CSV table of C-alpha atoms in Angstrom, one decimal:
chain,number,residue,atom,x,y,z
A,557,MET,CA,129.7,-98.3,40.9
A,558,PHE,CA,129.9,-96.3,37.8
A,559,ASP,CA,128.7,-93.2,39.7
A,560,ASN,CA,131.6,-93.3,42.0
A,561,LYS,CA,134.1,-93.1,39.1
A,562,LEU,CA,132.8,-89.9,37.7
A,563,PRO,CA,133.9,-86.5,39.1
A,564,HIS,CA,131.3,-84.7,41.2
A,565,ILE,CA,130.0,-81.6,39.5
A,566,SER,CA,128.2,-79.2,41.8
A,567,PHE,CA,124.7,-78.0,41.0
A,568,GLN,CA,125.7,-74.3,41.4
A,569,SER,CA,128.8,-74.4,39.2
A,570,LEU,CA,126.9,-75.9,36.2
A,571,GLU,CA,124.0,-73.5,36.7
A,572,THR,CA,126.4,-70.6,36.7
A,573,LEU,CA,128.2,-71.7,33.6
A,574,LEU,CA,125.0,-72.3,31.6
A,575,SER,CA,123.6,-68.9,32.8
A,576,VAL,CA,126.7,-67.0,31.8
A,577,MET,CA,126.7,-68.7,28.4
A,578,ALA,CA,123.0,-68.0,27.8
A,579,ALA,CA,123.4,-64.3,28.7
A,580,SER,CA,126.6,-63.8,26.7
A,581,MET,CA,125.6,-65.7,23.6
A,582,LEU,CA,122.6,-63.5,23.0
A,583,VAL,CA,124.7,-60.4,23.4
A,584,ILE,CA,127.4,-61.7,21.0
A,585,ALA,CA,124.8,-62.8,18.4
A,586,THR,CA,123.3,-59.3,18.5
A,587,PHE,CA,126.7,-57.8,18.2
A,588,ALA,CA,127.5,-60.1,15.3
A,589,VAL,CA,124.4,-59.1,13.4
A,590,GLY,CA,125.2,-55.4,13.9
A,591,ALA,CA,128.8,-55.9,12.7
A,592,MET,CA,127.7,-57.8,9.6
A,593,LEU,CA,125.1,-55.2,8.7
A,594,SER,CA,127.8,-52.6,9.0
A,595,ALA,CA,130.1,-54.6,6.7
A,596,PHE,CA,127.3,-55.0,4.2
A,597,THR,CA,126.7,-51.2,4.2
A,598,SER,CA,130.4,-50.6,3.8
A,599,ALA,CA,130.7,-52.9,0.9
A,600,SER,CA,127.8,-51.1,-0.9
A,601,ASP,CA,129.2,-47.7,-0.2
A,602,ALA,CA,132.9,-48.4,-0.9
A,603,ALA,CA,132.5,-50.6,-3.9
A,604,THR,CA,129.0,-51.0,-5.5
A,605,PRO,CA,125.7,-52.4,-4.4
A,606,ARG,CA,126.1,-55.2,-7.0
A,607,THR,CA,128.7,-56.8,-4.7
A,608,LEU,CA,126.3,-57.2,-1.8
A,609,SER,CA,125.3,-60.7,-2.7
A,610,LEU,CA,128.9,-61.9,-2.5
A,611,VAL,CA,129.5,-60.2,0.9
A,612,ILE,CA,126.3,-61.6,2.4
A,613,ALA,CA,127.4,-65.1,1.2
A,614,ASP,CA,130.5,-65.0,3.5
A,615,ASP,CA,130.6,-68.5,5.0
A,616,VAL,CA,132.8,-67.6,8.0
A,617,SER,CA,130.3,-64.9,9.2
A,618,GLN,CA,127.3,-67.1,8.7
A,619,ASN,CA,128.9,-70.1,10.5
A,620,ALA,CA,129.9,-67.9,13.4
A,621,LEU,CA,126.4,-66.4,13.8
A,622,SER,CA,125.0,-69.9,13.6
A,623,THR,CA,127.4,-71.1,16.3
A,624,PHE,CA,126.5,-68.2,18.6
A,625,ILE,CA,122.7,-68.8,18.2
A,626,GLY,CA,123.2,-72.5,18.6
A,627,ALA,CA,125.2,-72.1,21.8
A,628,PHE,CA,122.5,-69.8,23.1
A,629,ILE,CA,119.8,-72.4,22.4
A,630,PHE,CA,121.9,-75.2,23.9
A,631,SER,CA,122.5,-73.2,27.1
A,632,ILE,CA,118.8,-72.4,27.6
A,633,VAL,CA,117.7,-76.0,27.0
A,634,GLY,CA,120.5,-77.3,29.3
A,635,LEU,CA,119.7,-74.8,32.0
A,636,VAL,CA,116.0,-75.7,32.0
A,637,ALA,CA,116.7,-79.4,32.1
A,638,HIS,CA,119.3,-78.9,34.9
A,639,LEU,CA,117.1,-76.7,37.1
A,640,ASN,CA,114.2,-79.2,36.8
A,641,THR,CA,116.6,-82.0,38.0
A,642,LEU,CA,116.2,-84.1,34.9
A,643,PHE,CA,119.7,-85.4,35.2
A,644,GLU,CA,121.4,-87.6,37.8
A,645,GLN,CA,125.1,-87.6,38.5
A,646,GLN,CA,126.0,-89.2,35.1
A,647,GLY,CA,123.8,-86.8,33.2
A,648,THR,CA,125.1,-83.8,35.1
A,649,PHE,CA,128.7,-84.7,34.3
A,650,VAL,CA,127.9,-85.3,30.5
A,651,LEU,CA,126.1,-81.9,30.4
A,652,PHE,CA,129.1,-80.3,32.0
A,653,VAL,CA,131.5,-81.8,29.4
A,654,LEU,CA,129.2,-80.8,26.5
A,655,THR,CA,129.0,-77.3,27.9
A,656,LEU,CA,132.8,-77.0,27.9
A,657,VAL,CA,133.0,-78.4,24.4
A,658,VAL,CA,130.4,-75.8,23.2
A,659,PHE,CA,132.2,-73.1,25.0
A,660,ALA,CA,135.5,-74.0,23.3
A,661,ILE,CA,133.7,-74.1,19.9
A,662,VAL,CA,132.3,-70.6,20.6
A,663,ILE,CA,135.7,-69.2,21.5
A,664,LEU,CA,137.4,-70.6,18.3
A,665,SER,CA,134.5,-69.4,16.1
A,666,PHE,CA,134.7,-65.9,17.7
A,667,VAL,CA,138.4,-65.6,17.2
A,668,ARG,CA,138.1,-66.7,13.6
A,669,TRP,CA,135.1,-64.4,13.0
A,670,VAL,CA,136.8,-61.4,14.5
A,671,ASP,CA,139.6,-61.8,12.0
A,672,ARG,CA,137.1,-62.0,9.1
A,673,ILE,CA,134.8,-59.2,10.2
A,674,ALA,CA,137.8,-56.9,10.4
A,675,ARG,CA,138.2,-57.4,6.6
A,676,LEU,CA,134.6,-58.1,5.5
A,677,GLY,CA,133.2,-55.2,3.5
A,678,ARG,CA,136.6,-53.6,3.0
A,679,LEU,CA,137.3,-52.6,-0.6
A,680,GLY,CA,140.2,-54.9,-1.1
A,681,GLU,CA,138.4,-57.9,0.3
A,682,THR,CA,135.3,-57.1,-1.9
A,683,ILE,CA,137.5,-56.9,-5.0
A,684,GLY,CA,139.1,-60.2,-4.1
A,685,LYS,CA,135.7,-61.9,-3.8
A,686,VAL,CA,134.5,-60.6,-7.2
A,687,GLU,CA,137.8,-61.7,-8.7
A,688,ASN,CA,137.5,-65.2,-7.3
A,689,VAL,CA,133.9,-65.8,-8.5
A,690,LEU,CA,134.6,-64.2,-11.8
A,691,ASN,CA,137.7,-66.3,-12.4
A,692,ASN,CA,135.7,-69.5,-11.8
A,693,VAL,CA,133.1,-68.5,-14.3
A,694,LEU,CA,135.6,-67.4,-16.9
A,695,GLN,CA,137.6,-70.6,-16.5
A,696,SER,CA,134.4,-72.6,-17.1
A,697,TYR,CA,133.7,-70.6,-20.3
A,698,ALA,CA,137.3,-71.1,-21.4
A,699,ARG,CA,137.0,-74.9,-21.1
A,700,PHE,CA,133.5,-75.1,-22.5
A,701,PRO,CA,132.9,-72.0,-24.7
A,702,THR,CA,129.6,-73.3,-25.9
A,703,LEU,CA,128.5,-74.9,-22.7
A,704,CYS,CA,129.2,-78.5,-24.0
A,705,THR,CA,127.0,-77.9,-27.0
A,706,LYS,CA,127.9,-77.6,-30.7
A,707,GLN,CA,129.0,-74.3,-32.2
A,708,PRO,CA,126.5,-73.2,-34.8
A,709,ASP,CA,128.1,-73.5,-38.3
A,710,GLU,CA,125.3,-71.8,-40.1
A,711,GLU,CA,123.0,-68.9,-39.7
A,712,PRO,CA,120.4,-69.9,-37.1
A,713,THR,CA,116.9,-70.3,-38.5
A,714,GLY,CA,113.7,-71.6,-37.1
A,715,THR,CA,110.6,-70.7,-35.1
A,716,PRO,CA,111.2,-68.3,-32.2
A,717,VAL,CA,110.3,-69.2,-28.7
A,718,PHE,CA,109.8,-66.2,-26.4
A,719,SER,CA,110.2,-65.7,-22.6
A,720,GLU,CA,107.3,-65.8,-20.3
A,721,HIS,CA,108.9,-63.1,-18.1
A,722,VAL,CA,110.8,-59.8,-18.6
A,723,GLY,CA,114.3,-59.6,-17.0
A,724,TYR,CA,117.8,-61.0,-17.1
A,725,VAL,CA,118.6,-64.5,-18.0
A,726,GLN,CA,120.2,-65.9,-14.9
A,727,GLN,CA,120.6,-69.5,-15.7
A,728,LEU,CA,120.4,-71.8,-18.8
A,729,ASP,CA,119.6,-75.5,-18.5
A,730,VAL,CA,121.2,-77.0,-21.6
A,731,LYS,CA,120.5,-80.5,-20.5
A,732,GLN,CA,116.8,-79.8,-20.4
A,733,LEU,CA,116.9,-78.3,-23.9
A,734,GLN,CA,118.7,-81.4,-25.2
A,735,GLU,CA,116.1,-83.7,-23.8
A,736,LEU,CA,113.3,-81.6,-25.4
A,737,ALA,CA,115.1,-81.5,-28.7
A,738,GLU,CA,115.6,-85.3,-28.7
A,739,LYS,CA,112.0,-85.9,-27.7
A,740,ASN,CA,110.6,-83.6,-30.4
A,741,ASN,CA,113.2,-84.4,-33.1
A,742,CYS,CA,114.3,-80.8,-33.6
A,743,ARG,CA,117.4,-78.5,-33.2
A,744,ILE,CA,117.5,-75.6,-30.8
A,745,PHE,CA,119.6,-72.5,-31.4
A,746,VAL,CA,120.0,-70.5,-28.2
A,747,ARG,CA,119.9,-66.7,-28.7
A,748,ALA,CA,119.9,-65.4,-25.1
A,749,LEU,CA,123.0,-66.2,-23.0
A,750,PRO,CA,123.1,-65.7,-19.2
A,751,GLY,CA,123.3,-62.0,-18.4
A,752,GLU,CA,121.2,-60.7,-21.4
A,753,PHE,CA,118.1,-58.7,-20.8
A,754,ILE,CA,115.1,-60.3,-22.4
A,755,SER,CA,111.7,-58.8,-23.1
A,756,LEU,CA,108.5,-60.6,-24.2
A,757,ALA,CA,109.3,-59.7,-27.8
A,758,GLU,CA,112.9,-61.1,-27.9
A,759,PRO,CA,113.4,-64.8,-28.7
A,760,LEU,CA,115.1,-67.1,-26.2
A,761,VAL,CA,115.8,-69.7,-28.9
A,762,LEU,CA,115.1,-70.6,-32.5
A,763,VAL,CA,113.6,-74.1,-33.0
A,764,ASP,CA,114.4,-75.8,-36.3
A,765,THR,CA,111.8,-78.5,-36.7
A,766,SER,CA,110.0,-80.3,-39.5
A,767,GLU,CA,106.7,-79.6,-37.7
A,768,ALA,CA,104.6,-76.7,-39.1
A,769,ALA,CA,104.0,-75.3,-35.6
A,770,LEU,CA,105.4,-75.9,-32.1
A,771,ASP,CA,103.1,-77.5,-29.5
A,772,GLU,CA,102.5,-75.7,-26.3
A,773,GLN,CA,104.3,-78.3,-24.2
A,774,LEU,CA,107.5,-77.8,-26.1
A,775,THR,CA,107.5,-74.0,-26.0
A,776,SER,CA,106.6,-74.1,-22.3
A,777,GLY,CA,109.5,-76.6,-21.6
A,778,ILE,CA,112.0,-74.4,-23.5
A,779,ALA,CA,110.9,-71.3,-21.6
A,780,GLN,CA,111.3,-73.1,-18.3
A,781,ALA,CA,114.9,-74.1,-19.2
A,782,PHE,CA,115.7,-70.4,-18.9
A,783,ARG,CA,115.6,-68.8,-15.4
A,784,VAL,CA,114.8,-65.2,-15.8
A,785,GLY,CA,115.0,-62.8,-12.9
A,786,ARG,CA,115.0,-59.1,-12.0
A,787,SER,CA,118.7,-58.8,-11.5
A,788,ARG,CA,121.9,-60.3,-12.9
A,789,THR,CA,123.9,-62.9,-10.9
A,790,PHE,CA,127.6,-64.0,-10.9
A,791,ASP,CA,127.0,-67.7,-11.3
A,792,GLU,CA,126.9,-68.1,-15.1
A,793,ASP,CA,127.4,-64.5,-16.2
A,794,PRO,CA,131.1,-63.4,-16.6
A,795,ARG,CA,130.2,-60.1,-18.2
A,796,PHE,CA,128.4,-59.1,-15.0
A,797,GLY,CA,131.6,-59.6,-13.0
A,798,MET,CA,133.4,-57.3,-15.4
A,799,VAL,CA,130.6,-54.7,-15.0
A,800,VAL,CA,130.9,-54.8,-11.2
A,801,LEU,CA,134.7,-54.4,-11.3
A,802,SER,CA,134.3,-51.5,-13.8
A,803,GLU,CA,131.8,-49.9,-11.5
A,804,ILE,CA,134.2,-50.1,-8.6
A,805,ALA,CA,136.9,-48.4,-10.7
A,806,SER,CA,134.5,-45.7,-11.9
A,807,ARG,CA,133.5,-44.9,-8.4
A,808,ALA,CA,137.2,-44.7,-7.4
A,809,LEU,CA,137.8,-42.2,-10.3
A,810,SER,CA,134.9,-39.9,-9.3
A,811,PRO,CA,135.9,-36.5,-8.0
A,812,ALA,CA,134.3,-37.3,-4.6
A,813,VAL,CA,136.6,-40.3,-4.1
A,814,ASN,CA,139.6,-39.5,-6.2
A,815,ASP,CA,141.4,-42.8,-5.8
A,816,PRO,CA,143.2,-43.7,-9.1
A,817,GLY,CA,145.2,-46.4,-7.3
A,818,THR,CA,142.1,-48.5,-6.9
A,819,ALA,CA,141.2,-48.0,-10.6
A,820,ILE,CA,144.7,-49.2,-11.5
A,821,ASP,CA,144.3,-52.2,-9.3
A,822,ILE,CA,141.1,-53.1,-11.0
A,823,ILE,CA,142.7,-52.8,-14.4
A,824,ARG,CA,145.5,-55.2,-13.4
A,825,THR,CA,142.9,-57.5,-11.9
A,826,MET,CA,141.0,-57.6,-15.2
A,827,VAL,CA,144.2,-58.3,-17.2
A,828,ARG,CA,144.9,-61.2,-14.9
A,829,LEU,CA,141.5,-62.6,-15.3
A,830,ILE,CA,141.4,-62.2,-19.1
A,831,SER,CA,144.9,-63.6,-19.5
A,832,LYS,CA,144.0,-66.8,-17.5
A,833,TRP,CA,140.8,-67.1,-19.6
A,834,ALA,CA,142.7,-66.7,-22.9
A,835,ILE,CA,145.5,-69.2,-22.0
A,836,THR,CA,143.0,-71.8,-20.8
A,837,GLN,CA,140.9,-71.5,-23.9
A,838,GLN,CA,143.9,-71.8,-26.2
A,839,ARG,CA,145.1,-74.9,-24.4
A,840,SER,CA,141.6,-76.4,-24.5
A,841,ALA,CA,141.4,-75.8,-28.2
A,842,GLU,CA,144.9,-77.2,-28.9
A,843,ASP,CA,144.4,-80.5,-27.0
A,844,GLY,CA,140.9,-81.1,-28.4
A,845,SER,CA,139.2,-81.1,-25.1
A,846,GLN,CA,136.6,-78.7,-26.3
A,847,GLU,CA,135.4,-81.1,-29.0
A,848,GLN,CA,135.5,-84.0,-26.6
A,849,ALA,CA,133.3,-82.0,-24.2
A,850,VAL,CA,130.4,-81.8,-26.6
A,851,MET,CA,127.5,-83.6,-24.8
A,852,TYR,CA,124.5,-82.0,-26.4
A,853,ASP,CA,124.4,-82.4,-30.2
A,854,ARG,CA,121.0,-80.9,-30.8
A,855,VAL,CA,121.5,-77.6,-28.9
A,856,PHE,CA,123.6,-74.8,-30.3
A,857,VAL,CA,125.0,-72.1,-28.1
A,858,PRO,CA,127.1,-69.2,-29.4
A,859,GLU,CA,130.5,-68.4,-27.7
A,860,LEU,CA,130.9,-65.6,-25.3
A,861,SER,CA,131.6,-62.3,-27.2
A,862,VAL,CA,135.1,-61.2,-26.5
A,863,ARG,CA,134.3,-57.7,-27.7
A,864,ALA,CA,131.4,-57.4,-25.4
A,865,LEU,CA,133.5,-58.7,-22.5
A,866,LEU,CA,136.1,-56.0,-23.0
A,867,ASP,CA,133.4,-53.4,-23.5
A,868,ASP,CA,132.1,-54.2,-20.0
A,869,ALA,CA,135.6,-54.2,-18.6
A,870,PHE,CA,137.4,-51.1,-20.1
A,871,SER,CA,134.9,-48.7,-21.6
A,872,ALA,CA,133.8,-46.9,-18.5
A,873,ILE,CA,137.4,-46.8,-17.1
A,874,ALA,CA,138.7,-45.3,-20.4
A,875,ARG,CA,136.0,-42.6,-20.1
A,876,ASP,CA,136.3,-41.8,-16.4
A,877,GLY,CA,140.1,-42.0,-16.2
A,878,ALA,CA,140.8,-40.2,-19.4
A,879,GLY,CA,142.2,-37.1,-17.6
A,880,LEU,CA,144.7,-39.0,-15.5
A,881,ARG,CA,148.0,-40.0,-17.1
A,882,GLU,CA,148.6,-42.9,-14.7
A,883,VAL,CA,145.3,-44.5,-15.5
A,884,THR,CA,145.4,-44.1,-19.2
A,885,ALA,CA,149.0,-45.3,-19.3
A,886,CYS,CA,148.0,-48.3,-17.2
A,887,LEU,CA,145.2,-49.1,-19.7
A,888,GLN,CA,147.5,-49.0,-22.7
A,889,GLU,CA,150.1,-51.1,-21.0
A,890,SER,CA,147.4,-53.6,-20.1
A,891,PHE,CA,146.4,-53.7,-23.8
A,892,ILE,CA,150.0,-54.4,-24.7
A,893,SER,CA,150.1,-57.3,-22.2
A,894,LEU,CA,146.9,-58.8,-23.7
A,895,ARG,CA,148.1,-58.5,-27.2
A,896,LEU,CA,151.3,-60.4,-26.3
A,897,LEU,CA,149.1,-63.4,-25.5
A,898,GLY,CA,148.6,-64.0,-29.2
A,899,HIS,CA,144.9,-64.9,-28.8
A,900,GLU,CA,143.2,-64.7,-32.2
A,901,ALA,CA,139.8,-63.6,-31.0
A,902,LEU,CA,141.2,-61.2,-28.4
A,903,ASP,CA,143.5,-59.1,-30.6
A,904,PRO,CA,140.8,-57.2,-32.6
A,905,ALA,CA,138.9,-56.3,-29.4
A,906,VAL,CA,142.1,-55.1,-27.7
A,907,ILE,CA,143.1,-53.0,-30.7
A,908,TYR,CA,139.7,-51.4,-30.7
A,909,HIS,CA,139.8,-50.5,-27.1
A,910,SER,CA,143.3,-49.2,-27.3
A,911,GLU,CA,142.1,-46.8,-30.0
A,912,TYR,CA,139.0,-46.0,-28.0
A,913,ALA,CA,140.9,-45.1,-24.8
A,914,LEU,CA,143.4,-43.0,-26.8
A,915,GLY,CA,140.5,-40.9,-28.2
A,916,TYR,CA,139.3,-40.1,-24.7
A,917,ALA,CA,142.9,-39.4,-23.6
A,918,LEU,CA,143.6,-37.0,-26.4
A,919,SER,CA,140.5,-35.0,-25.6
A,920,SER,CA,141.2,-34.8,-21.8
A,921,LEU,CA,145.0,-34.6,-21.2
A,922,CYS,CA,146.5,-31.1,-21.4
A,923,GLN,CA,150.2,-31.7,-21.2
A,924,GLN,CA,151.9,-32.5,-24.5
A,925,GLY,CA,154.3,-34.8,-22.8
A,926,ASP,CA,151.4,-36.9,-21.4
A,927,LEU,CA,149.8,-37.0,-24.8
A,928,ASP,CA,153.0,-38.1,-26.5
A,929,HIS,CA,153.5,-40.8,-23.9
A,930,ILE,CA,150.0,-42.2,-24.2
A,931,ARG,CA,150.1,-42.0,-28.0
A,932,SER,CA,153.3,-44.0,-28.0
A,933,LEU,CA,151.9,-46.7,-25.8
A,934,SER,CA,148.7,-46.9,-27.9
A,935,GLU,CA,150.7,-47.2,-31.2
A,936,GLN,CA,152.6,-50.1,-29.6
A,937,ALA,CA,149.4,-51.8,-28.4
A,938,GLN,CA,148.0,-51.5,-31.9
A,939,ALA,CA,151.1,-52.7,-33.8
A,940,LYS,CA,150.5,-55.6,-36.1
A,941,ASP,CA,153.8,-57.2,-35.4
A,942,LEU,CA,153.9,-56.5,-31.6
A,943,ARG,CA,154.3,-60.1,-30.5
A,944,SER,CA,157.0,-61.0,-33.0
A,945,SER,CA,159.0,-57.8,-32.3
A,946,VAL,CA,158.9,-58.4,-28.5
A,947,VAL,CA,159.7,-62.1,-28.7
A,948,SER,CA,162.6,-61.5,-31.1
């Protein structure tokens, strides 16, 4: 009785549909892999190889490729089952409906993926990806400058614990350090933040304990709280993001590329990121949320060095763009914008870099008018009463 209510699906029509899907999905999946590889190569060539991990992690492309391969597997399995008459009329109808559903999913995924692959690997898209991930990390550091630990109020002293590997600190497990400190009744002063290169002779932490010597279990546990790898990652390392943006700008300023517009775009991006970080940090300090966020009272982590952050951001651009008026002027104007934020820790670093960039400009620019203009902007960026004069 139920069989008579279902539409009749011919054997040949379902076989043809599954066969077409099986053949086309394999071709599309191969094409997708080729297009993604081309986008990865383009990202490395147009920007910097350090951005490859962000481009590879594109969710839309990965989901589309998974959809194509999944549809191929579905069509093969369905075709085999159908040809071996494993389904009766009800099963044939259900298989036909599922095939249409899978076909619709493939079409939607393909349309969405074509739009993404057209932009994937392009310079603007790559810069946007770096900016997004860097903004997330900077905002986290702005809200929790010491990673929810206490700021050391004294010169760190204690027994050093060294890394078991040579490489970059990629991740720091503060919770594990707190548990070790509570268990061994000691204090741990972190010396190596994520992004720093550590050798076997440089301490990861200093352990302040009443014990004469540290036991092997404690030192091994501390070392395991630090993930050390061959390369830097974006996850907990804001300085790496600045280095990557600076590398993109330096490549754009090279004689082979000669694209100062991209360098100017990078400078504006850096100003936007640093401004958001500074404002969030100021608000967190004013409302007391930083003190309330302290969860680990036996671990002490230093704050991110503002001077080092700006070194990674602007030093290479000041050097490579020194001979271009528009780039040097953009740098000085950006320094003025950062000074106007009134961030106490940011001001000295900005003044230093304004003077640093001016030195390169004076030795590279030839026209007196250009020199006068850049010198005027630099003097404004370094003025002590800049914010009060602008506000008034």
